[in-house]
Coordinates of C-alpha atoms in Angstrom, one line a residue:
X138 CA 74.5 -18.8 75.5
X139 CA 71.7 -16.8 77.3
X140 CA 70.6 -20.0 79.0
X141 CA 74.1 -20.6 80.3
X142 CA 74.4 -17.1 81.7
X143 CA 70.9 -17.1 83.3
X144 CA 71.8 -20.5 84.8
X145 CA 75.0 -19.1 86.3
X146 CA 73.2 -16.2 87.7
X147 CA 70.4 -18.3 89.1
X148 CA 73.0 -20.8 90.7
X149 CA 74.6 -17.7 92.2
X150 CA 71.4 -16.8 94.0
X151 CA 70.3 -14.1 91.5
X152 CA 66.5 -14.4 91.3
X153 CA 66.3 -12.5 88.1
X154 CA 68.5 -15.1 86.5
X155 CA 66.1 -17.8 87.6
X156 CA 63.2 -15.8 86.1
X157 CA 65.1 -15.4 82.8
X158 CA 65.8 -19.1 82.7
X159 CA 62.1 -19.9 83.4
X160 CA 61.1 -17.8 80.4
X161 CA 63.6 -19.7 78.2
X162 CA 62.2 -23.1 79.3
X163 CA 58.6 -21.9 79.0
X164 CA 59.2 -20.6 75.4
X165 CA 61.7 -23.2 74.3
X166 CA 64.2 -20.6 73.3
X167 CA 67.8 -22.0 73.3
X168 CA 66.7 -24.9 75.4
X169 CA 64.0 -27.6 74.9
X170 CA 60.6 -26.4 76.0
X171 CA 60.0 -27.8 79.5
X172 CA 57.1 -26.3 81.6
X173 CA 58.2 -28.3 84.6
X174 CA 61.6 -26.7 84.6
X175 CA 60.1 -23.3 83.9
X176 CA 57.9 -23.8 87.0
X177 CA 60.9 -24.7 89.1
X178 CA 62.8 -21.6 88.0
X179 CA 59.8 -19.3 88.3
X180 CA 59.3 -20.6 91.9
X181 CA 62.9 -19.7 92.7
X182 CA 62.4 -16.2 91.1
X183 CA 59.1 -15.7 93.0
X184 CA 60.7 -16.8 96.3
X185 CA 63.5 -14.3 95.5
X186 CA 61.1 -11.4 95.3
X187 CA 60.6 -11.2 91.5
X188 CA 56.9 -10.4 90.9
X189 CA 57.1 -11.4 87.2
X190 CA 58.2 -14.9 88.4
X191 CA 55.2 -15.1 90.6
X192 CA 53.0 -14.0 87.8
X193 CA 54.4 -16.5 85.3
X194 CA 54.2 -19.3 87.8
X195 CA 50.6 -18.3 88.4
X196 CA 49.8 -18.7 84.7
X197 CA 51.4 -22.2 84.7
X198 CA 49.1 -23.2 87.6
X199 CA 46.1 -21.6 86.0
X200 CA 46.7 -23.6 82.8
X201 CA 48.1 -26.8 84.2
X202 CA 51.4 -26.4 82.3
X203 CA 54.3 -28.3 84.0
X204 CA 52.3 -28.4 87.3
X205 CA 48.9 -29.7 88.3
X206 CA 46.2 -27.2 87.5
X207 CA 45.5 -25.4 90.7
X208 CA 43.5 -22.1 90.7
X209 CA 43.9 -21.6 94.4
X210 CA 47.7 -21.6 93.9
X211 CA 47.3 -19.2 91.0
X212 CA 45.3 -16.9 93.2
X213 CA 48.0 -16.9 95.8
X214 CA 50.8 -16.2 93.3
X215 CA 48.9 -13.6 91.4
X216 CA 47.8 -11.8 94.6
X217 CA 51.5 -11.7 95.6
X218 CA 52.5 -10.2 92.2
X219 CA 49.6 -7.9 92.0
X220 CA 50.5 -6.5 95.4
X221 CA 53.9 -5.7 93.9
X222 CA 52.1 -3.7 91.1
X223 CA 52.4 -6.4 88.4
X224 CA 49.4 -5.3 86.2
X225 CA 49.2 -8.6 84.3
X226 CA 48.7 -10.5 87.6
X227 CA 46.0 -8.1 88.7
X228 CA 44.2 -8.9 85.5
X229 CA 44.6 -12.6 85.8
X230 CA 43.4 -12.5 89.4
X231 CA 40.4 -10.3 88.4
X232 CA 39.5 -13.0 85.8
X233 CA 39.5 -15.7 88.5
X234 CA 37.3 -13.6 90.8
X235 CA 34.9 -13.0 87.8
X236 CA 34.8 -16.7 87.0
X237 CA 34.8 -18.0 90.6
X238 CA 37.9 -20.1 90.0
X239 CA 40.0 -20.8 93.1
X240 CA 38.0 -18.1 95.0
X241 CA 34.4 -17.3 95.6
X242 CA 33.0 -15.4 92.7
X243 CA 33.0 -11.7 93.4
X244 CA 32.4 -9.3 90.6
X245 CA 33.1 -6.2 92.8
X246 CA 36.6 -7.6 93.6
X247 CA 37.1 -8.5 90.0
X248 CA 36.2 -4.9 89.0
X249 CA 38.8 -3.5 91.5
X250 CA 41.5 -5.8 90.1
X251 CA 40.6 -5.1 86.5
X252 CA 40.8 -1.4 87.3
X253 CA 44.3 -1.8 88.8
X254 CA 45.4 -3.9 85.8
X255 CA 43.9 -1.4 83.3
X256 CA 45.5 1.6 85.2
X257 CA 48.8 -0.3 84.8
X258 CA 48.4 -0.5 81.0
X259 CA 47.2 -4.1 80.8
X260 CA 44.7 -4.5 77.9
X261 CA 43.0 -7.6 79.3
X262 CA 42.2 -5.7 82.5
X263 CA 40.6 -2.9 80.5
X264 CA 38.6 -5.4 78.5
X265 CA 37.5 -7.3 81.6
X266 CA 36.3 -4.0 83.2
X267 CA 34.5 -3.2 80.0
X268 CA 32.7 -6.6 80.2
X269 CA 31.6 -5.9 83.8
X270 CA 30.2 -2.5 82.9
X271 CA 28.6 -3.9 79.8
X272 CA 26.7 -6.6 81.8
X273 CA 26.4 -4.7 85.1
X274 CA 28.4 -7.2 87.1
X275 CA 29.9 -5.8 90.3
X276 CA 29.3 -2.3 88.9
X277 CA 26.3 -0.3 87.7
X278 CA 25.6 -1.2 84.1
X279 CA 26.9 1.6 81.8
X280 CA 27.4 1.0 78.1
X281 CA 29.2 4.3 77.6
X282 CA 31.8 3.4 80.3
X283 CA 32.0 -0.2 78.9
X284 CA 32.8 1.3 75.5
X285 CA 35.5 3.5 77.0
X286 CA 37.2 0.5 78.5
X287 CA 36.9 -1.6 75.4
X288 CA 38.4 1.4 73.5
X289 CA 41.3 1.5 75.9
X290 CA 41.9 -2.2 75.5
X291 CA 41.8 -1.8 71.7
X292 CA 44.3 1.1 71.9
X293 CA 46.6 -1.2 74.0
X294 CA 46.5 -3.7 71.1
X295 CA 43.9 -6.2 72.2
X296 CA 41.7 -7.2 69.2
X297 CA 39.0 -8.5 71.4
X298 CA 38.7 -5.0 72.9
X299 CA 38.3 -3.6 69.4
X300 CA 35.6 -6.1 68.6
X301 CA 33.7 -5.4 71.8
X302 CA 34.0 -1.7 71.1
X303 CA 32.7 -2.1 67.5
X304 CA 29.8 -4.2 68.8
X305 CA 28.6 -1.6 71.2
X306 CA 29.1 1.1 68.6
X307 CA 26.9 -0.8 66.1
X308 CA 24.2 -1.0 68.8
X309 CA 24.3 2.8 69.0
X310 CA 26.2 3.3 72.3

């Protein structure tokens, strides 16, 4: 029933309906899982100004699900969504800058993006920033600061953040 209603909304030009339909096809809820259809609906949502649609389409491009893997396209989509304060997109974009995928590797830019993601309550952004401080990439190495960001990631429910925090704690930081 939800799929029918989202479809009707999307057909009527409501971008949020297209985004909802994209989620159903991505997750296979009420419809058969179909990443290609999810990508089509996310594109409509993104074109209609829905930052979440741009974010989700970026993930499909980054992972090659339903579309050809294309990190440059993921960068464009995540930048658009990050500019609209989508914290998850800022974190994904930060990871691409840290890894040099689709863009020239730039740890300072990654740190800025991870900070924006973390400030927005995105656990992966906090953990990513912790990693940069832990290894002194794009920021001055600081184990205490790394531990703080790992702790925040853990508090936000990311097990990897908890593991990284524990590892620094066991080393005496």
